Coordinates of C-alpha atoms and ligand atoms in Angstrom, one line a residue:
X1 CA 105.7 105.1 129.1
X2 CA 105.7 102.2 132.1
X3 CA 108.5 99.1 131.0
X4 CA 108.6 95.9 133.0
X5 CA 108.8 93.0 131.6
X6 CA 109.3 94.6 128.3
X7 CA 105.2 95.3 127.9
X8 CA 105.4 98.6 126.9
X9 CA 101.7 100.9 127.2
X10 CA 100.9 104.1 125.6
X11 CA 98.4 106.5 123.9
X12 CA 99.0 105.6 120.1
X13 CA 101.1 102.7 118.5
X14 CA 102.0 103.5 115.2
X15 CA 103.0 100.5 113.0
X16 CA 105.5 101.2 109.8
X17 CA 107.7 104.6 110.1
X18 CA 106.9 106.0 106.5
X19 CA 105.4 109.0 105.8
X20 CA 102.0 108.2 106.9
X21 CA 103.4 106.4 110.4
X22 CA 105.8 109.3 111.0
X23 CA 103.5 111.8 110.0
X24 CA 100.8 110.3 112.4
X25 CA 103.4 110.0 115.5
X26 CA 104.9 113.2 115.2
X27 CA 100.9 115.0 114.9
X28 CA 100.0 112.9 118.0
X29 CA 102.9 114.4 119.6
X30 CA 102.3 118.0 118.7
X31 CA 98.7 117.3 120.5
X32 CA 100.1 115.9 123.3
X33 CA 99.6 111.8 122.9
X34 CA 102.6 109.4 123.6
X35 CA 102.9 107.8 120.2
X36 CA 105.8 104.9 119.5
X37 CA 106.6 103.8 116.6
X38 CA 107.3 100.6 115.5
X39 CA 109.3 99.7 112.6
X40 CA 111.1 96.5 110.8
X41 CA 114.2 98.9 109.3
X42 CA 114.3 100.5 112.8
X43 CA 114.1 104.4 110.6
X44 CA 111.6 106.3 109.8
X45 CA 111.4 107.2 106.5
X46 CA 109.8 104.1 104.3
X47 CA 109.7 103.6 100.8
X48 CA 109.6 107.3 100.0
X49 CA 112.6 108.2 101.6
X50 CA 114.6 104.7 101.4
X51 CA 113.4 103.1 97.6
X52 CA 111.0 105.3 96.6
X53 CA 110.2 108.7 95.9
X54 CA 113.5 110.5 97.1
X55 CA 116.0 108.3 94.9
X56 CA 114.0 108.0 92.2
X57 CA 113.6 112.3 91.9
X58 CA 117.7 112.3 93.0
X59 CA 118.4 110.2 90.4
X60 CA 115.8 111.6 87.9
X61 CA 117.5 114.9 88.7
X62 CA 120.6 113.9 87.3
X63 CA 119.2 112.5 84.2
X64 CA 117.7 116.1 83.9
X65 CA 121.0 117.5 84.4
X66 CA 122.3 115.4 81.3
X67 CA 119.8 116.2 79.3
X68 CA 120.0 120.2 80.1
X69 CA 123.6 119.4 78.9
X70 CA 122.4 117.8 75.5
X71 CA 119.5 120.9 74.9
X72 CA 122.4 123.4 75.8
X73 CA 124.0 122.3 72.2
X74 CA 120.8 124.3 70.4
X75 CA 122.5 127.4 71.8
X76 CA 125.9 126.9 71.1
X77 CA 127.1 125.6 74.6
X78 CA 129.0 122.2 74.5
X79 CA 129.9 120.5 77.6
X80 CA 131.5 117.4 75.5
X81 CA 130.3 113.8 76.4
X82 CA 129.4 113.4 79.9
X83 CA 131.2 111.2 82.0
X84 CA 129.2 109.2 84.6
X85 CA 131.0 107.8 87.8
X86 CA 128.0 105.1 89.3
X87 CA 130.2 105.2 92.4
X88 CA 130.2 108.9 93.5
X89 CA 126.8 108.8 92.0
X90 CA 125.0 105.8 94.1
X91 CA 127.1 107.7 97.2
X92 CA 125.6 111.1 96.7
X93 CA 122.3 109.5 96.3
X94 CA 122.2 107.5 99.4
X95 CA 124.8 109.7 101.6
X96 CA 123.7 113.1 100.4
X97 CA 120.2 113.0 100.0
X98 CA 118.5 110.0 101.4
X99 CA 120.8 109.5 104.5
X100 CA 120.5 113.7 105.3
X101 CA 116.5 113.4 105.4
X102 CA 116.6 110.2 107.7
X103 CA 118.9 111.5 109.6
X104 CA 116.8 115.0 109.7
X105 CA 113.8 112.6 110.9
X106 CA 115.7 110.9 113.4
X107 CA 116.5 114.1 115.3
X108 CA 112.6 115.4 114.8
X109 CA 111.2 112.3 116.4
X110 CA 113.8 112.9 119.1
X111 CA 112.5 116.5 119.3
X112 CA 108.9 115.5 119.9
X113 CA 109.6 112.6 122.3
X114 CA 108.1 110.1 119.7
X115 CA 110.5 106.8 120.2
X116 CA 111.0 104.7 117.2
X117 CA 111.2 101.0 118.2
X118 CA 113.0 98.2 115.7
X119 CA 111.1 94.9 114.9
X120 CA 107.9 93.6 113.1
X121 CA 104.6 94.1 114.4
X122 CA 101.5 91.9 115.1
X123 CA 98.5 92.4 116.4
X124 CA 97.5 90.5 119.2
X125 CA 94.0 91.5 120.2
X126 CA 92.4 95.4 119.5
X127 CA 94.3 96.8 122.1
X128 CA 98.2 95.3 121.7
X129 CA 100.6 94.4 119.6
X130 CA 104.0 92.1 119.7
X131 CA 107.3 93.0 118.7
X132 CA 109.2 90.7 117.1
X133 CA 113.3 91.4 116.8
X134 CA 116.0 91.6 118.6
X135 CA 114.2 93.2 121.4
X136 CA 111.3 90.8 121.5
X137 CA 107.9 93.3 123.5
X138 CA 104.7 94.1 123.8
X139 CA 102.9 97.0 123.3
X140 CA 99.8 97.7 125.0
X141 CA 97.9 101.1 122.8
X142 CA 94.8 102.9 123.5
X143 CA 94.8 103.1 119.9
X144 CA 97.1 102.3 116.7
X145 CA 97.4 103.4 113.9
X146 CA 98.4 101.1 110.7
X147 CA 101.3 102.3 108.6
X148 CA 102.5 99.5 106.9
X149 CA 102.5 100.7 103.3
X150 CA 102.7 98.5 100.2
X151 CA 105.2 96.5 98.2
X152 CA 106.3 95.7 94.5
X153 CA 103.8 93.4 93.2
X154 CA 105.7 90.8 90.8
X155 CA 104.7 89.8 87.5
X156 CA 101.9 87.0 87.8
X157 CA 103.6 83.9 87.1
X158 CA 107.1 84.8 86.8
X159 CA 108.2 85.3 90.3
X160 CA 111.1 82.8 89.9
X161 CA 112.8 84.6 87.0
X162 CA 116.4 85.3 88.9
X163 CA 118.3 88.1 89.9
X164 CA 118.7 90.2 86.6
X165 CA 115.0 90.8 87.0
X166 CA 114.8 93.8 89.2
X167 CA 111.5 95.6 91.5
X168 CA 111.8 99.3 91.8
X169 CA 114.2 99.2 94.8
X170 CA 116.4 96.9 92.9
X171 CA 116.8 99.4 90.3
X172 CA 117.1 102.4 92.8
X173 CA 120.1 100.9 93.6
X174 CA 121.9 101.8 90.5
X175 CA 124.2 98.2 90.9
X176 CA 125.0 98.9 87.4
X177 CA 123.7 100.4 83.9
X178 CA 122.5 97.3 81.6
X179 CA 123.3 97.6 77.9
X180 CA 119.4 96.7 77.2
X181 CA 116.9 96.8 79.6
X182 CA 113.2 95.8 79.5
X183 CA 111.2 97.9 81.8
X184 CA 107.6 96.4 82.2
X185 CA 104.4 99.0 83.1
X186 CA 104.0 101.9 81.7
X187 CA 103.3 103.8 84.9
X188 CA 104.8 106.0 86.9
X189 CA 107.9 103.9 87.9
X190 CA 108.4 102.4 84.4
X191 CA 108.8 106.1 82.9
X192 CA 110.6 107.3 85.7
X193 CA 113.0 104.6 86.0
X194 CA 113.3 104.0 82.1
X195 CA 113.6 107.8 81.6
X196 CA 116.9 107.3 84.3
X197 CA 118.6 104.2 83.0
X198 CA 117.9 106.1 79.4
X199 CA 119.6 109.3 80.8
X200 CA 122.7 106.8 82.1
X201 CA 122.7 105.2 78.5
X202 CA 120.6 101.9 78.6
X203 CA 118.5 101.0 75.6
X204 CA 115.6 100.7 77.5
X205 CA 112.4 98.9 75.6
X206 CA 109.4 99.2 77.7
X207 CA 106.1 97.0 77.8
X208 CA 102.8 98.2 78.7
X209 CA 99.8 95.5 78.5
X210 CA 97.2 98.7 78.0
X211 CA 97.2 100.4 75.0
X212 CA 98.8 103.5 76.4
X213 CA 100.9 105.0 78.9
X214 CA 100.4 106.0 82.6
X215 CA 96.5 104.5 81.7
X216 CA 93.9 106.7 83.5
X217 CA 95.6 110.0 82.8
X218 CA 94.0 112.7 80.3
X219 CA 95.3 111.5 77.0
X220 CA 96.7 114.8 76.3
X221 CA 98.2 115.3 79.1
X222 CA 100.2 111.8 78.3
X223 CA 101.4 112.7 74.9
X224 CA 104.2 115.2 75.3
X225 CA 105.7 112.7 77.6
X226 CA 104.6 109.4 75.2
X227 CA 106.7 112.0 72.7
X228 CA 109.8 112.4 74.0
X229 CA 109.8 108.8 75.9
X230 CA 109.7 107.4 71.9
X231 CA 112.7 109.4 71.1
X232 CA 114.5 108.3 74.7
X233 CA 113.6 104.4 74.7
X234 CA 114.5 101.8 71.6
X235 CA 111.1 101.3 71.6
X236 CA 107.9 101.2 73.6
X237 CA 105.5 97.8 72.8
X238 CA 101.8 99.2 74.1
X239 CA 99.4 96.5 74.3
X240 CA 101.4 93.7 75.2
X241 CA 102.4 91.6 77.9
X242 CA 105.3 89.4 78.5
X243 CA 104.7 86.5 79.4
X244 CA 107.7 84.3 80.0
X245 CA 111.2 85.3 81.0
X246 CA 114.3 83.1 81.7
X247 CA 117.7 83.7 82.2
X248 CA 120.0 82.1 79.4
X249 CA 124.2 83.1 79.2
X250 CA 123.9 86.1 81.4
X251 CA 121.1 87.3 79.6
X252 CA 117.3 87.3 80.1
X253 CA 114.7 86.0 77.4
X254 CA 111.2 87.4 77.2
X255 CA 108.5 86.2 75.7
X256 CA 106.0 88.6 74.7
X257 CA 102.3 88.3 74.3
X258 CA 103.1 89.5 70.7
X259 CA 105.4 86.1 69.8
X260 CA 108.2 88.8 69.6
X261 CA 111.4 87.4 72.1
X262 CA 113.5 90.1 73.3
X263 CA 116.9 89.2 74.6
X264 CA 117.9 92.1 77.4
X265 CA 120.6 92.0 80.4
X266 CA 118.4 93.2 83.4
X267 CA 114.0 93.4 83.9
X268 CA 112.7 96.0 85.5
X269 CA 108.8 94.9 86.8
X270 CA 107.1 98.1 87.4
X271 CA 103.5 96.7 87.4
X272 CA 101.8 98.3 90.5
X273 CA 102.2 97.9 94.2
X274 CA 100.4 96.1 96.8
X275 CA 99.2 96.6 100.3
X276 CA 101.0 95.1 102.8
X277 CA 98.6 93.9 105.1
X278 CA 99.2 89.7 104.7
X279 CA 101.1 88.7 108.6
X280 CA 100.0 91.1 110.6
X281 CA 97.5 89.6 112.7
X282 CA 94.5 91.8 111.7
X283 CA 92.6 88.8 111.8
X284 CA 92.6 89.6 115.7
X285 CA 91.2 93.1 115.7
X286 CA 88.2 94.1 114.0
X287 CA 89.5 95.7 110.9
X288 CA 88.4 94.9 107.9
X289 CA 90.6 94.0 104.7
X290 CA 89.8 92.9 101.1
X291 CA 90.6 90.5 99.0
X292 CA 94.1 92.8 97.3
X293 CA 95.0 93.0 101.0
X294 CA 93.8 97.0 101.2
X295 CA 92.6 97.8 104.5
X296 CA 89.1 99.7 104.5
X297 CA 89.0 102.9 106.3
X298 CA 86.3 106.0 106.3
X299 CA 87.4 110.0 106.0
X300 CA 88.7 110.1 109.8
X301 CA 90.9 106.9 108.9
X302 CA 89.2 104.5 111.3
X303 CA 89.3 101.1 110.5
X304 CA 85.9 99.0 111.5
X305 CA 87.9 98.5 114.4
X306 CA 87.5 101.9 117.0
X307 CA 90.9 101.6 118.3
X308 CA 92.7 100.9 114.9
X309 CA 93.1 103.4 112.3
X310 CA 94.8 102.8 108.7
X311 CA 96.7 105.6 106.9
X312 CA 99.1 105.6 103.6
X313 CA 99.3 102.7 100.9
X314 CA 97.9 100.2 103.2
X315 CA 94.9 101.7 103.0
X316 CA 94.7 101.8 98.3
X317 CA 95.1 103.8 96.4
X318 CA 96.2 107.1 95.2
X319 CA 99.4 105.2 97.0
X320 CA 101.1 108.4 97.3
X321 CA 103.4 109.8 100.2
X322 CA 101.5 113.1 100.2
X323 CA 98.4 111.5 101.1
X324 CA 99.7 109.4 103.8
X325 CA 100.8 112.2 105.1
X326 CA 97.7 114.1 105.3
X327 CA 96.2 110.9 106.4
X328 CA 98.9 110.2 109.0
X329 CA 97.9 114.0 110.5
X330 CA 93.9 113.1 110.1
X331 CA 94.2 110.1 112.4
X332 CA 96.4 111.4 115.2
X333 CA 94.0 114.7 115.0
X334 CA 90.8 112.4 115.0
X335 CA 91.9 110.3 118.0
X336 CA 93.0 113.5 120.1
X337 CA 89.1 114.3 119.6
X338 CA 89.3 116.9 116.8
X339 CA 87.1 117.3 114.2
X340 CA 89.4 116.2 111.5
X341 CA 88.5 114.2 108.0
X342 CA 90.4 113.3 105.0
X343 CA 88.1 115.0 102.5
X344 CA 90.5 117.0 100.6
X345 CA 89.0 117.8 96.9
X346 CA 92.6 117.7 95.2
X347 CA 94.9 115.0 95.6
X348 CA 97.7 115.7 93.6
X349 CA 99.8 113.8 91.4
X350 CA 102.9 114.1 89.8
X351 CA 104.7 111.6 87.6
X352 CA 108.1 113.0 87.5
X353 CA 109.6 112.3 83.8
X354 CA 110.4 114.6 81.3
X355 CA 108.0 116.1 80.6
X356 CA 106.4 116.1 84.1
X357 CA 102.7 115.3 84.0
X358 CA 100.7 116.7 86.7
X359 CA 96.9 116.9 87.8
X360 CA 94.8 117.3 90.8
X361 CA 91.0 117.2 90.9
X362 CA 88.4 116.4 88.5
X363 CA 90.0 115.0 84.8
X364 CA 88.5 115.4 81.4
X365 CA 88.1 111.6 81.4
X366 CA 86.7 111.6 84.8
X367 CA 83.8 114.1 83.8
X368 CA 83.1 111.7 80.7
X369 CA 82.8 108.8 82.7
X370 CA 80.4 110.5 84.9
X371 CA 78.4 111.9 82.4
X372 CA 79.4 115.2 84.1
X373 CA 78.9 118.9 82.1
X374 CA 82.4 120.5 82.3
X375 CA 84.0 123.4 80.6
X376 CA 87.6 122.9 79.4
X377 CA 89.9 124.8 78.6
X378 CA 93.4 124.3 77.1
X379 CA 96.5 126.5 77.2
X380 CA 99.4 125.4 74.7
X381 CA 102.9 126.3 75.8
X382 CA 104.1 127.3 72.6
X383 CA 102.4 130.7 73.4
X384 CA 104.3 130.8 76.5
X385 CA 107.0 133.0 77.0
X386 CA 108.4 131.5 80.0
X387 CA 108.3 128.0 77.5
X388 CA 110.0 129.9 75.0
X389 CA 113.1 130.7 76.8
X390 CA 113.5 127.4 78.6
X391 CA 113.3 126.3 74.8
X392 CA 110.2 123.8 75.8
X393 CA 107.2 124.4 73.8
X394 CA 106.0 120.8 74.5
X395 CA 103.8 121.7 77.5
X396 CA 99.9 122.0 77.9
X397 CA 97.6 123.7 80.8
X398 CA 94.3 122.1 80.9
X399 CA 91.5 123.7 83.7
X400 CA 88.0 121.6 84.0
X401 CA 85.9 124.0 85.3
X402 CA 82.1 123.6 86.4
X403 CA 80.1 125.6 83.5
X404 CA 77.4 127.2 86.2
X405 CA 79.4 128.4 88.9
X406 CA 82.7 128.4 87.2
X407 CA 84.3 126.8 89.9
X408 CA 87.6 125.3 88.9
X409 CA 87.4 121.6 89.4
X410 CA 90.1 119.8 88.4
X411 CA 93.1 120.8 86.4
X412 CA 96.1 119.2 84.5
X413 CA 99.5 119.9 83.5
X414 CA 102.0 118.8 81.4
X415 CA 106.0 120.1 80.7
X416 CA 108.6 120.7 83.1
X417 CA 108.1 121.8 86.2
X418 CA 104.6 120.8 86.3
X419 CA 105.2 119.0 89.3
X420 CA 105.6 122.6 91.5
X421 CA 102.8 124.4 88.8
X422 CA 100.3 121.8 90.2
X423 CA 100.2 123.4 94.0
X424 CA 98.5 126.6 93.0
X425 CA 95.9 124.1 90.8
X426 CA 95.4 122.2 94.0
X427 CA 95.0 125.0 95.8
X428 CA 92.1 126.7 93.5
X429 CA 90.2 123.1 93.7
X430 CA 90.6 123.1 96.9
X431 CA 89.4 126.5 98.1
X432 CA 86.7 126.3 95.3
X433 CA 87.9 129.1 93.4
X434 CA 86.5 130.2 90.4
X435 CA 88.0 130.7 86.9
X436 CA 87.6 134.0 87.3
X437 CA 89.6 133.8 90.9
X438 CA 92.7 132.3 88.3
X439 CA 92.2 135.3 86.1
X440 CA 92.0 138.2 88.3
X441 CA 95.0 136.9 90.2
X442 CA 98.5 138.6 89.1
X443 CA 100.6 135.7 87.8
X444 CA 104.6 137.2 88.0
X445 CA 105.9 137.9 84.5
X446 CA 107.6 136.0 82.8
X447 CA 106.6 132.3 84.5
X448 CA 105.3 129.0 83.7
X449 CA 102.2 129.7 86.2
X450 CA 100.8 132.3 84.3
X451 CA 99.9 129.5 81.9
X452 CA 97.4 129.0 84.6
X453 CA 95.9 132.5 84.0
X454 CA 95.9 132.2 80.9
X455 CA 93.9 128.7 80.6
X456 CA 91.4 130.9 82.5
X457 CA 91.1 133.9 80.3
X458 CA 90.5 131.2 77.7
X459 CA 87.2 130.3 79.3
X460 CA 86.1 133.8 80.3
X461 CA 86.8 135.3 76.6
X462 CA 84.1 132.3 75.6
X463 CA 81.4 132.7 78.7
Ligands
FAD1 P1 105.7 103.2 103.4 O1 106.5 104.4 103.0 O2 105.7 102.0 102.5 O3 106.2 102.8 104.9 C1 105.8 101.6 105.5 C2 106.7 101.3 106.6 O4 106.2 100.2 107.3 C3 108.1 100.7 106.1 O5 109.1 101.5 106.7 C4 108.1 99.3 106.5 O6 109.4 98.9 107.0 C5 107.2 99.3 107.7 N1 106.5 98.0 108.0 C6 105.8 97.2 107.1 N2 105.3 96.2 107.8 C7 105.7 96.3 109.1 C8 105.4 95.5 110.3 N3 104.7 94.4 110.3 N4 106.0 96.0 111.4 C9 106.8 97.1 111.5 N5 107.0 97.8 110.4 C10 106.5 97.5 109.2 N6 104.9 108.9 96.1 C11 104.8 110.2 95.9 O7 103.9 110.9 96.4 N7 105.7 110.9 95.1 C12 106.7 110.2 94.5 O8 107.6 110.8 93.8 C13 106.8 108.8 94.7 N8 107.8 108.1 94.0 C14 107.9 106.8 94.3 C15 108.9 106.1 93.6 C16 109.0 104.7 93.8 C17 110.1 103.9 93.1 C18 108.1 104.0 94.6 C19 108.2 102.5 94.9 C20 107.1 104.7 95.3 C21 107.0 106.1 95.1 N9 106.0 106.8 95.7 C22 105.9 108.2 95.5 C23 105.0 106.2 96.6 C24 105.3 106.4 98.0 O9 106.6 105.9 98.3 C25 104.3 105.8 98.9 O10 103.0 106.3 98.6 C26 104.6 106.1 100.4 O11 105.9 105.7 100.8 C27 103.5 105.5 101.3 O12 103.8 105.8 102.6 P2 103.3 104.8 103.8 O13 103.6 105.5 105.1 O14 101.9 104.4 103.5 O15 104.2 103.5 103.7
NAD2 P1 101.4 101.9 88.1 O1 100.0 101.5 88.5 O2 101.6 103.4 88.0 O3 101.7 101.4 86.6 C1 101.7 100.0 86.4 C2 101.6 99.8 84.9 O4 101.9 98.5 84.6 C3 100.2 100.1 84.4 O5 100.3 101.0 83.3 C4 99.7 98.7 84.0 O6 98.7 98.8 83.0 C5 101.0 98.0 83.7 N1 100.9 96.6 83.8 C6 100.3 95.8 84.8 N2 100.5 94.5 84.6 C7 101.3 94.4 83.4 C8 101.8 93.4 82.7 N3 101.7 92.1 83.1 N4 102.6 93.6 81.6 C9 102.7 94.9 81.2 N5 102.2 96.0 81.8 C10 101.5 95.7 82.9 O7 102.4 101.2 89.0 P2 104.0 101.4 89.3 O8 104.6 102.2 88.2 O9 104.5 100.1 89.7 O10 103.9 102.3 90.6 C11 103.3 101.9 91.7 C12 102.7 103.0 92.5 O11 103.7 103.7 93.2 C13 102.0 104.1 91.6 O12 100.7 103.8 91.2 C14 102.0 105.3 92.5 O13 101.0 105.2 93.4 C15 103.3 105.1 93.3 N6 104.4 105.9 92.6 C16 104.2 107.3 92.6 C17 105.2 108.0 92.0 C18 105.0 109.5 91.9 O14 104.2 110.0 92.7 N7 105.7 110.3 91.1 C19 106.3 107.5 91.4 C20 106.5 106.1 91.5 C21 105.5 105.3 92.1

């Protein structure tokens, strides 16, 4: 690296320190490129680690931990009512798990040489960027790579609605447990969250404008979880919006699309995220971006612009931290001249409830939209015996195979621990295993997985 007059010049400039920028500069490292990154918290970590995935699964643990308490009654074990501190809580949370990992990333990028540098980016031209901050530079790259994520997209209309209506970060702060909250979107963040500020004792009622939850997913995949979420929440209002909220005595009033008002102490707006693209000076490179702000890139992650890539949420959607990741390693490999591509078949994804809900590959309603011939075959937890002794019959193991080759193409997953079951899914789509691969493997005895096996006998005993 070559200072004077703070212009700072190396191989690859990585803007935003989530897990597709830190993934990305600590790749470029391994193959020898001097990567910086630059980012406006000054850590590497992002939303995953710092509002995102990691507290919400620390604090969804802890609801599962209640709940184990409340099943443990079925078999004569009684803990009593459980107490819950917020302050030893929030400081495990934050402390425990979330300041560990940044502080674990920290001393990796110090490992690999990759610098992390505090202030906002802005691109000044293909080939540099500005700092702004308290250390005001500029950064000449051979390339960069754009890591700037996405944020909380508020609720059209009702951006002004004060400060007991809460984004996901809000909420991840735990400031305290509302009596009633409204959670609005029923996707991932609404049933994660909700299924948390359930667990801590809210009456949560949640609103989802479609006419079901987490919309897209199998529908029987979603109804374990649409289940046990009726029993959890006071209720769960599917096809409707709200569409007016104000705050009134310390409360907040929403109007729903229904005419219904519901009176609640805190809003949680879980209604998607958005790219965060707006600021950055793009309009100075080459790259091109759309009209929701998402950055367009091809399977090595270039943008239209050869010396900017774009990796992570800034770049659409599946917005998920394992697929920056993977992107964030496709870039760096693709600018050190490697013959790398983002062309995985199985992306997985994991909503993290209970029950989890899982799936990676082709879905049932995929195949339908496409017009696609697919075998399917289901596999009902209630004749597992791993399910049985965990006392959860609720689960389901769905494979889509192709009815020719029998190659597994997609499969789904729902009850608890899906979330780990879903690996060896992803890992059959995408090594193109057949059914019969599933099948002849040796599943340990007795396990959740060998639901997997299972699901593929199904479809063997009917070839
Ligand atoms: P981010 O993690 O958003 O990082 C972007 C970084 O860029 C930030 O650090 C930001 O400070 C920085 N930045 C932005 N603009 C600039 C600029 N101009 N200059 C400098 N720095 C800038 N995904 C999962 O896979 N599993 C989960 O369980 C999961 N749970 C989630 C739970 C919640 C509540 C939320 C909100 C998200 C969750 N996600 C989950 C999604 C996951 O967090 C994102 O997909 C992931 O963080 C995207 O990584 P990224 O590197 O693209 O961007
Ligand atoms: P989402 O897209 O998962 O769900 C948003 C929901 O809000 C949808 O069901 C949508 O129909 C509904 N909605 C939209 N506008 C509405 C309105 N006006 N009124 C009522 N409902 C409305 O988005 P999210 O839950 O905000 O999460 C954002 C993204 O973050 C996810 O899509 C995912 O990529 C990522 N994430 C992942 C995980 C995980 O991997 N476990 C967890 C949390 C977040």
């Amino acid at each position: 690296m070559v200072m004077g007059d703070l212009v700072v010049e190396v191989d690859v400039a990585v803007v935003g320190g989530g897990p597709g920028g830190y993934s990305a500069a600590f790749r470029c490292a391994e193959l020898g490129l001097e990567a910086v990154v630059v980012d406006a918290t000054a850590r590497l970590g992002g939303a995953c680690l710092f509002e995102g995935c990691i507290p919400s699964k620390a604090l969804l643990h802890v609801a599962a931990v209640l709940d184990a308490a409340e099943r443990a009654k079925e078999f004569g074990v009684d803990f009593g009512a459980p107490r819950v501190a917020l302050e030893p809580l929030r400081r495990w949370k934050t402390e425990r798990v979330v300041g560990k990992l940044a502080r674990g990333l920290a001393s990796v990028a110090k490992a690999k040489g990759v610098e992390v540098v505090a202030g906002r980016a802005v691109f000044e031209g293909s080939r540099e960027l500005r700092v702004e901050g308290e250390t005001p530079q500029k950064i000449r790259f051979k390339h960069a790579i754009l890591a700037t994520g996405a944020a909380p997209s508020p609720l059209p209309g009702l951006e002004r609605a004060g400060d007991r209506v809460l984004d996901s970060t809000a909420a991840l702060a735990l400031a305290d447990v509302p009596g009633r909250l409204l959670v609005v979107g029923g996707g991932y963040i609404g049933l994660e969250l909700g299924q948390v500020y359930a667990a801590l004792g809210s009456a949560v009622t949640l609103v989802e404008m479609l006419d079901g939850l987490l919309p897209g997913v199998d529908r029987d995949l979603v109804q374990p979880l649409a289940r046990r979420a009726e029993k959890q929440f006071a209720s769960i209002l599917l096809g409707t919006r709200v569409v007016a909220l104000s705050e009134a005595g310390g409360a907040v009033e929403a109007q729903l699309s229904s005419g219904e008002t519901l009176v609640v102490d805190r809003v949680l707006v879980a209604v998607g995220r958005r790219p965060q693209s707006a600021g950055l000076g793009l309009e100075t490179t080459r790259a091109a971006v759309d009209a929701r702000g998402v950055v367009a890139v091809d399977e090595r992650c270039r943008t239209a612009d050869p010396y900017v890539f774009a990796v992570g949420d800034v770049t659409g959607e599946p917005m998920l931290a394992h697929r920056a990741m993977r992107q964030g390693k496709v870039a760096a490999e693709v600018i050190a001249g490697r013959p790398s591509a983002f062309d995985n078949a199985a992306v997985p994804a994991v909503v993290f409830t209970d029950p989890e809900v899982a799936w990676c590959g082709l879905t049932e309603a995929e195949a339908a939209r496409e017009g696609r011939a697919v075998t399917i075959a289901r596999f009902p937890w209630a004749a597992s015996g791993r399910a049985a002794t965990l006392g959860r019959a609720d689960g389901l193991t769905k494979l889509v195979a192709d009815p020719e080759s029998g190659r597994v193409l997609g499969v789904g997953l729902v009850g608890p621990g899906a979330g780990e079951l879903v690996a060896e899914a992803a890992l059959a789509v995408e090594a193109a295993l057949t059914v019969e691969d599933l099948a002849a493997t040796i599943h340990a005895h007795p396990t959740l997985s060998e639901t997997l096996m299972e699901a593929a006998e199904t479809l063997l005993r009917r070839a």
